Amino acid sequence: MTNSARSITAPLFLETIMSLRAGNEVLLSGVVYTARDAAHKRMYDLIAAGGRDGLPFEFEGAAVYYAGPSPTPPGRIIGAIGPTTSGRMDAYSPLLIKNGLRVMIGKGIRGREVMEAIAEYKGIYFAALGGAAALMARAVKSAELIAFEDLGAEAVRRLCVEDMPLVVAADCYGGCVYGP
Amino acid sequence: MCVEANRVINRDILSALEAAAGSETKPGAKNVLSLLMENAKVAVEDSLPICQDTGMAVVFVEIGQDTRVTGGGLYDAINQGVREGYETGYLRKSIVSDPIARVNTGDNTPAVIHCRIVPGSRLKITVAPKGFGSENMSAVKMLKPSDGIAGVKAFVLETVKNAGPNPCPPLIVGVGLGGTFEKCALLAKTALIRRLGERNPNEYWARFETEMLEAVNSLNIGPAGLGGRTTALAVHAEVYPTHIAGLPAAVNIGCHVTRHKEAEL
């Protein structure tokens, strides 16, 4: 990260979200939850069936990290943990955003529906550096498996992170860092 | 081999990243490249894979026609090696047994094995774990002969452009041309394991590689897709004779580590 990176803390609420613009560099500390394809499908199905009670964490203010770490070697906190491609979550994200999830971390382009939901519900989408998974593991200070254990690498984990380097990829004003 | 391929970035790719960092003028792009090099260093220091997506194990085998494998099946032995490597190396098990039922096989097998019979008595194995962030952005297209070289160039550019930031640029772009539907895809995959700096021995195709690299690097996708010159470190083309009615073309995208390790017995 360059010197312009701003430190922010999760959970992340409206005031901070509205103060960030696409292209801003941030260092994120606090709590983030991992969830990728299979966990998204389960959360989506729970909400679609009207069963929000079974959701693995409170959506309000929560930051979800699209990541499935490699196994944790003995004596370490977590394995390699870079972002996965966010576009695969596009089928599920709009419903999750409508139900209170505002903060997403991944890599790559989002579909139009997700971009519109981010603008409408004042959300934010951060890009982590794809493939920098060993480096990202050093930002993780604790990790706890909290739901969907049967999904293995795709289970939901509660991470405490410190100075996780991110770039605002999509802001709540419709701005996007990935130009044409 | 699985563990080493996943943990240790190849020297040629690291050198290309260093060179790219030196020639990028955008501070953001420079910064991304230096973080990628830092990541490679940390992976070795912390004994972690470079990327959490430790891939599907693609294994190329060149087997001399005078070689005899004894004591069991060669494919079984390769899968056993993958099983042990992914378990003992704390690599992610990312393989599901059926594309629709999607139940994890638990040991990252089966590998995708490509075997080629060659003269002599050697046995050469190349392990190339392939992550799907980049694999998903690859494409095959059955062009028409009338599309010609212009059609090929447009297809390569369109594929890289559509991929955008998703496959973790800077990329290695593997292009396969000719043969049949499956042959061109395999050529594109083979192009990814060629050492950086080596060019197609045919002068026409060597020039194509240089021109396409220039064209790809003018798209301003850049490292991590955040803009800049370095969208790709290399474009490699592999070409094969084809049918009078066809021009099969494949583009296999490799990410900024494009892992592979080889060993010869």
Coordinates of C-alpha atoms in Angstrom, one line a residue:
Chain A
M1 CA 0.0 0.0 0.0
T2 CA 1.1 3.5 -0.6
N3 CA 1.2 6.2 2.1
S4 CA -2.3 7.3 1.3
A5 CA -4.0 4.2 2.8
R6 CA -6.6 5.1 5.4
S7 CA -7.2 2.8 8.5
I8 CA -10.8 1.7 9.0
T9 CA -12.4 -0.8 11.4
A10 CA -15.0 -3.5 10.9
P11 CA -17.9 -3.7 11.7
L12 CA -18.3 -1.0 9.2
F13 CA -21.3 1.4 9.3
L14 CA -22.9 3.9 7.0
E15 CA -20.8 6.9 7.9
T16 CA -17.6 5.2 6.9
I17 CA -19.1 3.6 3.8
M18 CA -20.3 7.0 2.6
S19 CA -16.9 8.5 3.2
L20 CA -15.1 6.1 0.8
R21 CA -14.7 6.4 -3.0
A22 CA -13.7 3.9 -5.6
G23 CA -9.9 3.8 -5.8
N24 CA -9.3 4.7 -2.2
E25 CA -6.8 2.5 -0.4
V26 CA -7.6 1.3 3.1
L27 CA -6.1 -0.9 5.8
L28 CA -9.0 -2.8 7.4
S29 CA -8.8 -4.0 11.0
G30 CA -11.5 -5.8 13.0
V31 CA -13.9 -8.7 12.3
V32 CA -14.5 -10.2 8.9
Y33 CA -16.4 -13.4 8.0
T34 CA -15.3 -15.7 5.2
A35 CA -18.0 -17.0 2.9
R36 CA -17.7 -18.1 -0.7
D37 CA -19.9 -20.1 -3.2
A38 CA -21.4 -22.9 -1.1
A39 CA -21.9 -20.7 2.0
H40 CA -23.5 -18.0 -0.1
K41 CA -25.9 -20.6 -1.6
R42 CA -26.9 -21.7 1.9
M43 CA -27.4 -18.1 3.2
Y44 CA -29.4 -17.3 0.1
D45 CA -31.6 -20.4 0.5
L46 CA -32.2 -19.6 4.2
I47 CA -33.3 -16.1 3.4
A48 CA -35.4 -17.2 0.4
A49 CA -37.1 -19.7 2.7
G50 CA -37.8 -17.0 5.2
G51 CA -35.4 -18.4 7.8
R52 CA -33.1 -15.6 8.7
D53 CA -32.6 -17.1 12.2
G54 CA -30.2 -19.7 10.8
L55 CA -27.8 -17.1 9.3
P56 CA -24.3 -17.7 10.7
F57 CA -23.7 -14.0 11.7
E58 CA -25.5 -10.7 12.1
F59 CA -25.4 -9.0 8.7
E60 CA -25.6 -5.4 10.0
G61 CA -22.2 -3.8 9.8
A62 CA -20.5 -7.2 8.9
A63 CA -17.8 -7.5 6.3
V64 CA -17.8 -10.7 4.3
Y65 CA -14.6 -11.9 2.7
Y66 CA -14.9 -14.1 -0.4
A67 CA -12.2 -16.6 0.6
G68 CA -11.6 -20.3 1.2
P69 CA -8.2 -20.7 2.9
S70 CA -5.8 -23.5 2.4
P71 CA -5.6 -25.8 5.5
T72 CA -4.0 -24.3 8.6
P73 CA -0.5 -25.8 9.3
P74 CA 0.3 -26.7 12.9
G75 CA 1.3 -23.7 15.0
R76 CA -0.3 -21.2 12.6
I77 CA -3.4 -19.1 12.8
I78 CA -4.6 -19.7 9.2
G79 CA -3.5 -21.0 5.9
A80 CA -3.0 -18.9 2.8
I81 CA -6.1 -16.8 2.4
G82 CA -6.4 -14.6 -0.7
P83 CA -9.7 -13.4 -2.2
T84 CA -11.6 -15.5 -4.7
T85 CA -13.4 -14.1 -7.8
S86 CA -16.4 -12.2 -6.6
G87 CA -18.5 -12.6 -9.8
R88 CA -19.5 -16.1 -8.8
M89 CA -21.3 -14.6 -5.8
D90 CA -23.4 -12.3 -8.0
A91 CA -26.3 -14.6 -8.1
Y92 CA -26.7 -14.4 -4.4
S93 CA -25.4 -11.0 -3.4
P94 CA -28.4 -8.8 -4.3
L95 CA -30.7 -10.7 -1.9
L96 CA -28.1 -10.6 0.8
I97 CA -27.6 -6.9 0.4
K98 CA -31.3 -6.3 0.6
N99 CA -31.3 -8.2 3.8
G100 CA -28.6 -6.0 5.5
L101 CA -25.2 -7.2 4.2
R102 CA -23.3 -4.1 3.2
V103 CA -19.6 -4.8 3.1
M104 CA -18.0 -7.3 0.6
I105 CA -14.4 -8.1 0.0
G106 CA -13.2 -10.1 -3.0
K107 CA -11.6 -9.6 -6.4
G108 CA -12.8 -8.7 -9.9
I109 CA -15.8 -7.4 -11.6
R110 CA -19.4 -7.4 -10.2
G111 CA -22.5 -7.7 -12.3
R112 CA -24.9 -4.9 -12.9
E113 CA -27.5 -6.1 -10.4
V114 CA -24.9 -6.2 -7.6
M115 CA -23.6 -2.7 -8.5
E116 CA -27.2 -1.4 -8.4
A117 CA -27.9 -3.0 -5.1
I118 CA -24.6 -1.5 -3.7
A119 CA -25.7 1.9 -4.7
E120 CA -29.3 1.5 -3.6
Y121 CA -28.6 0.1 -0.2
K122 CA -25.4 2.0 0.5
G123 CA -23.0 -0.9 0.4
I124 CA -19.4 -1.1 -0.5
Y125 CA -17.2 -3.6 -2.3
F126 CA -13.5 -3.8 -1.6
A127 CA -10.9 -5.6 -3.7
A128 CA -8.1 -7.5 -2.0
L129 CA -5.0 -8.4 -3.9
G130 CA -5.7 -11.7 -5.8
G131 CA -3.0 -14.3 -5.3
A132 CA -1.3 -12.5 -2.4
A133 CA -2.6 -15.2 -0.1
A134 CA 0.5 -15.8 2.0
L135 CA 0.8 -12.1 2.6
M136 CA -2.9 -11.9 3.6
A137 CA -2.4 -14.7 6.1
R138 CA -0.1 -12.5 8.1
A139 CA -2.9 -9.9 8.5
V140 CA -5.1 -12.5 10.2
K141 CA -4.7 -12.4 14.0
S142 CA -7.3 -15.0 14.9
A143 CA -9.6 -17.4 13.1
E144 CA -12.6 -19.4 14.4
L145 CA -14.9 -21.7 12.4
I146 CA -18.4 -20.6 13.2
A147 CA -20.8 -22.3 10.7
F148 CA -21.2 -24.8 7.9
E149 CA -18.3 -26.9 9.1
D150 CA -19.1 -29.6 6.5
L151 CA -18.2 -27.2 3.7
G152 CA -14.4 -27.5 4.6
A153 CA -12.5 -24.7 3.0
E154 CA -15.9 -23.1 2.2
A155 CA -17.1 -23.0 5.8
V156 CA -17.8 -19.6 7.5
R157 CA -14.9 -18.4 9.6
R158 CA -14.8 -15.4 11.9
L159 CA -11.5 -13.7 11.4
C160 CA -9.9 -10.8 13.3
V161 CA -7.7 -9.0 10.9
E162 CA -5.1 -6.2 11.3
D163 CA -4.3 -3.8 8.5
M164 CA -5.6 -5.9 5.7
P165 CA -4.7 -3.9 2.5
L166 CA -7.7 -3.3 0.3
V167 CA -8.8 -1.0 -2.5
V168 CA -12.4 0.4 -2.7
A169 CA -13.6 -1.3 -5.9
A170 CA -17.2 -0.1 -5.9
D171 CA -18.5 2.7 -3.7
C172 CA -22.1 3.6 -2.8
Y173 CA -22.3 6.3 -5.4
G174 CA -22.0 3.9 -8.4
G175 CA -18.2 4.5 -8.7
C176 CA -16.1 1.5 -9.8
V177 CA -12.3 1.2 -9.9
Y178 CA -12.3 -1.2 -12.9
G179 CA -12.4 1.1 -15.8
P180 CA -13.2 0.1 -19.4
Chain B
M1 CA 6.4 -31.6 -6.6
C2 CA 2.9 -30.5 -5.7
V3 CA 4.1 -28.7 -2.6
E4 CA 7.1 -27.1 -4.2
A5 CA 5.0 -25.9 -7.2
N6 CA 2.5 -24.3 -4.9
R7 CA 5.1 -22.6 -2.5
V8 CA 8.0 -21.6 -4.7
I9 CA 7.5 -19.2 -7.5
N10 CA 9.5 -20.0 -10.6
R11 CA 12.6 -18.0 -11.1
D12 CA 11.6 -16.9 -14.7
I13 CA 8.3 -15.5 -13.5
L14 CA 9.8 -13.7 -10.5
S15 CA 12.4 -12.1 -12.9
A16 CA 9.6 -11.0 -15.2
L17 CA 7.7 -9.5 -12.2
E18 CA 10.8 -7.6 -11.2
A19 CA 11.4 -6.3 -14.7
A20 CA 7.7 -5.2 -14.9
A21 CA 7.9 -3.4 -11.6
G22 CA 10.9 -1.5 -12.9
S23 CA 9.2 -0.4 -16.1
E24 CA 5.7 0.5 -14.7
T25 CA 5.3 4.2 -14.3
K26 CA 2.0 4.2 -12.4
P27 CA 2.6 4.1 -8.6
G28 CA -0.4 1.8 -8.0
A29 CA 0.7 -0.7 -10.5
K30 CA 4.3 -0.7 -9.2
N31 CA 2.9 -1.2 -5.7
V32 CA 0.8 -4.2 -6.7
L33 CA 3.8 -5.8 -8.4
S34 CA 6.0 -5.3 -5.3
L35 CA 3.3 -6.8 -3.1
L36 CA 3.1 -9.9 -5.4
M37 CA 6.9 -10.3 -5.0
E38 CA 6.6 -9.8 -1.3
N39 CA 3.9 -12.5 -1.2
A40 CA 6.2 -14.9 -3.0
K41 CA 8.9 -14.3 -0.3
V42 CA 6.4 -14.7 2.6
A43 CA 5.1 -18.0 1.1
V44 CA 8.6 -19.5 1.4
E45 CA 9.3 -17.9 4.9
D46 CA 5.9 -19.0 6.3
S47 CA 5.8 -22.4 4.4
L48 CA 2.4 -21.4 3.0
P49 CA 1.1 -21.8 -0.6
I50 CA 1.5 -18.6 -2.7
C51 CA -2.2 -18.7 -3.4
Q52 CA -5.0 -20.4 -1.4
D53 CA -6.3 -21.9 -4.6
T54 CA -3.8 -24.6 -4.9
G55 CA -5.5 -25.7 -8.0
M56 CA -6.5 -28.8 -9.8
A57 CA -3.3 -30.9 -10.4
V58 CA -2.6 -30.9 -14.1
V59 CA 0.2 -33.4 -14.8
F60 CA 2.1 -33.7 -18.1
V61 CA 3.9 -37.0 -18.6
E62 CA 6.5 -37.7 -21.3
I63 CA 7.2 -41.3 -21.3
G64 CA 9.9 -42.8 -23.4
Q65 CA 8.7 -45.7 -25.6
D66 CA 11.4 -47.9 -24.2
T67 CA 10.4 -47.2 -20.6
R68 CA 8.6 -49.8 -18.6
V69 CA 6.6 -48.9 -15.5
T70 CA 6.5 -51.6 -13.0
G71 CA 4.9 -52.2 -9.6
G72 CA 1.5 -50.7 -10.3
G73 CA -0.4 -48.3 -12.6
L74 CA 1.3 -45.0 -13.6
Y75 CA -1.9 -43.0 -13.2
D76 CA -2.5 -44.5 -9.8
A77 CA 1.0 -43.5 -8.7
I78 CA 0.4 -40.0 -10.0
N79 CA -2.9 -39.7 -8.1
Q80 CA -1.2 -41.1 -5.0
G81 CA 1.5 -38.5 -5.2
V82 CA -1.1 -35.7 -5.6
R83 CA -3.0 -37.1 -2.6
E84 CA 0.1 -37.2 -0.4
G85 CA 1.4 -33.8 -1.6
Y86 CA -1.9 -32.0 -0.9
E87 CA -2.3 -33.6 2.5
T88 CA 1.2 -33.2 3.9
G89 CA 1.7 -29.8 2.3
Y90 CA -1.4 -28.3 3.8
L91 CA -2.7 -27.5 0.3
R92 CA -6.4 -26.9 -0.3
K93 CA -8.5 -29.8 -1.6
S94 CA -10.6 -28.1 -4.3
I95 CA -11.9 -31.0 -6.4
V96 CA -15.5 -32.1 -6.4
S97 CA -16.4 -35.6 -7.7
D98 CA -19.3 -34.4 -10.0
P99 CA -19.7 -31.0 -11.7
I100 CA -23.4 -30.9 -10.6
A101 CA -23.6 -32.9 -7.4
R102 CA -20.4 -31.2 -6.2
V103 CA -19.1 -33.4 -3.4
N104 CA -15.5 -32.8 -2.5
T105 CA -13.3 -35.8 -3.1
G106 CA -11.3 -34.8 0.0
D107 CA -7.8 -35.4 -1.3
N108 CA -7.6 -33.2 -4.4
T109 CA -7.7 -36.2 -6.8
P110 CA -8.1 -37.1 -9.5
A111 CA -5.4 -35.2 -11.3
V112 CA -5.8 -34.3 -15.0
I113 CA -3.1 -36.3 -16.7
H114 CA -1.8 -35.7 -20.2
C115 CA 0.5 -38.5 -21.4
R116 CA 2.8 -38.3 -24.4
I117 CA 4.9 -41.2 -25.8
V118 CA 8.3 -40.0 -26.9
P119 CA 11.4 -41.7 -28.2
G120 CA 14.0 -43.0 -25.8
S121 CA 13.7 -44.3 -22.2
R122 CA 13.1 -41.2 -20.1
L123 CA 10.2 -40.3 -17.9
K124 CA 9.5 -36.6 -17.5
I125 CA 6.8 -35.4 -15.2
T126 CA 5.5 -31.8 -15.1
V127 CA 3.1 -30.8 -12.3
A128 CA 1.1 -27.7 -13.1
P129 CA -1.5 -26.9 -10.4
K130 CA -4.2 -24.8 -12.1
G131 CA -6.3 -22.3 -10.1
F132 CA -9.7 -21.6 -11.4
G133 CA -9.7 -17.8 -11.0
S134 CA -7.8 -17.8 -14.3
E135 CA -9.0 -21.1 -15.7
N136 CA -12.6 -19.8 -15.6
M137 CA -11.6 -16.8 -17.9
S138 CA -10.2 -19.0 -20.6
A139 CA -12.1 -19.7 -23.9
V140 CA -12.2 -21.9 -27.0
K141 CA -13.7 -20.7 -30.3
M142 CA -14.0 -22.5 -33.6
L143 CA -13.1 -19.7 -35.9
K144 CA -13.6 -19.9 -39.7
P145 CA -10.6 -20.1 -42.0
S146 CA -11.8 -16.8 -43.5
D147 CA -11.4 -15.2 -40.1
G148 CA -7.6 -15.5 -40.5
I149 CA -5.0 -14.0 -38.3
A150 CA -7.1 -10.9 -37.7
G151 CA -9.9 -13.1 -36.3
V152 CA -7.3 -14.9 -34.1
K153 CA -5.9 -11.6 -32.7
A154 CA -9.4 -10.3 -32.1
F155 CA -10.4 -13.4 -30.2
V156 CA -7.2 -13.3 -28.0
L157 CA -7.8 -9.7 -27.2
E158 CA -11.5 -10.1 -26.5
T159 CA -10.8 -13.0 -24.1
V160 CA -8.2 -11.0 -22.1
K161 CA -10.4 -8.0 -22.1
N162 CA -13.4 -10.0 -20.9
A163 CA -11.3 -11.5 -18.2
G164 CA -10.3 -8.0 -16.9
P165 CA -9.2 -8.1 -13.3
N166 CA -10.7 -11.6 -12.5
P167 CA -7.8 -13.9 -13.3
C168 CA -5.2 -12.1 -11.2
P169 CA -3.1 -10.2 -13.8
P170 CA -0.3 -9.9 -14.8
L171 CA -1.1 -12.9 -16.8
I172 CA 0.6 -15.5 -18.9
V173 CA -1.6 -15.9 -22.0
G174 CA -1.5 -19.4 -23.6
V175 CA -2.8 -19.5 -27.2
G176 CA -3.5 -22.8 -29.0
L177 CA -4.2 -22.8 -32.7
G178 CA -5.1 -25.5 -35.1
G179 CA -5.7 -29.2 -34.6
T180 CA -9.2 -30.1 -33.4
F181 CA -11.5 -28.8 -30.7
E182 CA -9.7 -30.5 -27.9
K183 CA -6.2 -30.3 -29.4
C184 CA -6.2 -26.5 -29.5
A185 CA -7.2 -26.4 -25.9
L186 CA -4.4 -28.7 -24.9
L187 CA -1.9 -26.6 -27.0
A188 CA -3.0 -23.5 -25.1
K189 CA -2.4 -25.3 -21.8
T190 CA 1.0 -26.5 -22.9
A191 CA 1.9 -22.9 -23.9
L192 CA 1.5 -21.9 -20.3
I193 CA 4.3 -24.1 -19.1
R194 CA 6.8 -22.8 -21.5
R195 CA 9.7 -21.0 -19.8
L196 CA 9.3 -17.2 -20.0
G197 CA 11.7 -15.7 -22.5
E198 CA 11.5 -18.6 -24.9
R199 CA 9.7 -17.9 -28.1
N200 CA 7.9 -19.9 -30.7
P201 CA 10.6 -21.4 -33.0
N202 CA 8.7 -20.3 -36.1
E203 CA 9.5 -16.7 -36.9
Y204 CA 5.9 -15.8 -37.9
W205 CA 4.5 -17.1 -34.6
A206 CA 7.3 -15.6 -32.6
R207 CA 6.4 -12.2 -34.1
F208 CA 2.7 -12.9 -33.4
E209 CA 3.6 -13.5 -29.7
T210 CA 5.5 -10.2 -29.5
E211 CA 2.7 -8.3 -31.2
M212 CA 0.0 -9.8 -29.1
L213 CA 1.9 -9.0 -25.9
E214 CA 2.1 -5.4 -27.0
A215 CA -1.6 -5.4 -27.8
V216 CA -2.6 -7.0 -24.5
N217 CA -0.5 -4.6 -22.6
S218 CA -2.2 -1.7 -24.3
L219 CA -5.6 -2.7 -22.8
N220 CA -4.7 -0.8 -19.5
I221 CA -6.0 -3.7 -17.3
G222 CA -2.7 -3.7 -15.4
P223 CA -1.6 -5.6 -12.3
A224 CA -4.7 -6.7 -10.3
G225 CA -6.8 -5.0 -12.9
L226 CA -6.2 -1.6 -11.3
G227 CA -4.7 -0.1 -14.5
G228 CA -1.1 0.0 -15.9
R229 CA 1.1 -1.4 -18.6
T230 CA 1.6 -4.9 -17.2
T231 CA -1.5 -6.9 -18.1
A232 CA 0.6 -9.8 -19.2
L233 CA 4.1 -11.0 -18.7
A234 CA 4.0 -13.1 -21.8
V235 CA 1.9 -14.4 -24.7
H236 CA 2.9 -17.9 -25.8
A237 CA 1.4 -19.5 -29.0
E238 CA 1.5 -23.2 -29.9
V239 CA 0.3 -24.2 -33.3
Y240 CA -0.6 -27.5 -35.0
P241 CA -1.9 -28.4 -38.5
T242 CA -5.7 -28.4 -38.9
H243 CA -8.5 -29.3 -41.2
I244 CA -9.3 -27.4 -44.5
A245 CA -12.6 -26.3 -43.0
G246 CA -11.4 -25.1 -39.6
L247 CA -9.4 -22.7 -37.5
P248 CA -9.8 -23.9 -33.9
A249 CA -8.5 -21.3 -31.4
A250 CA -8.1 -21.5 -27.6
V251 CA -6.9 -19.0 -25.0
N252 CA -5.8 -20.4 -21.7
I253 CA -5.3 -17.7 -19.1
G254 CA -2.6 -18.2 -16.4
C255 CA -2.4 -16.0 -13.4
H256 CA 0.7 -14.2 -12.1
V257 CA 2.2 -17.4 -10.6
T258 CA 1.3 -19.9 -13.3
R259 CA 2.8 -22.7 -11.3
H260 CA 4.7 -25.7 -12.7
K261 CA 7.5 -27.9 -11.6
E262 CA 9.2 -30.6 -13.6
A263 CA 11.3 -33.7 -12.8
E264 CA 12.9 -36.3 -15.0
L265 CA 13.6 -39.9 -14.1

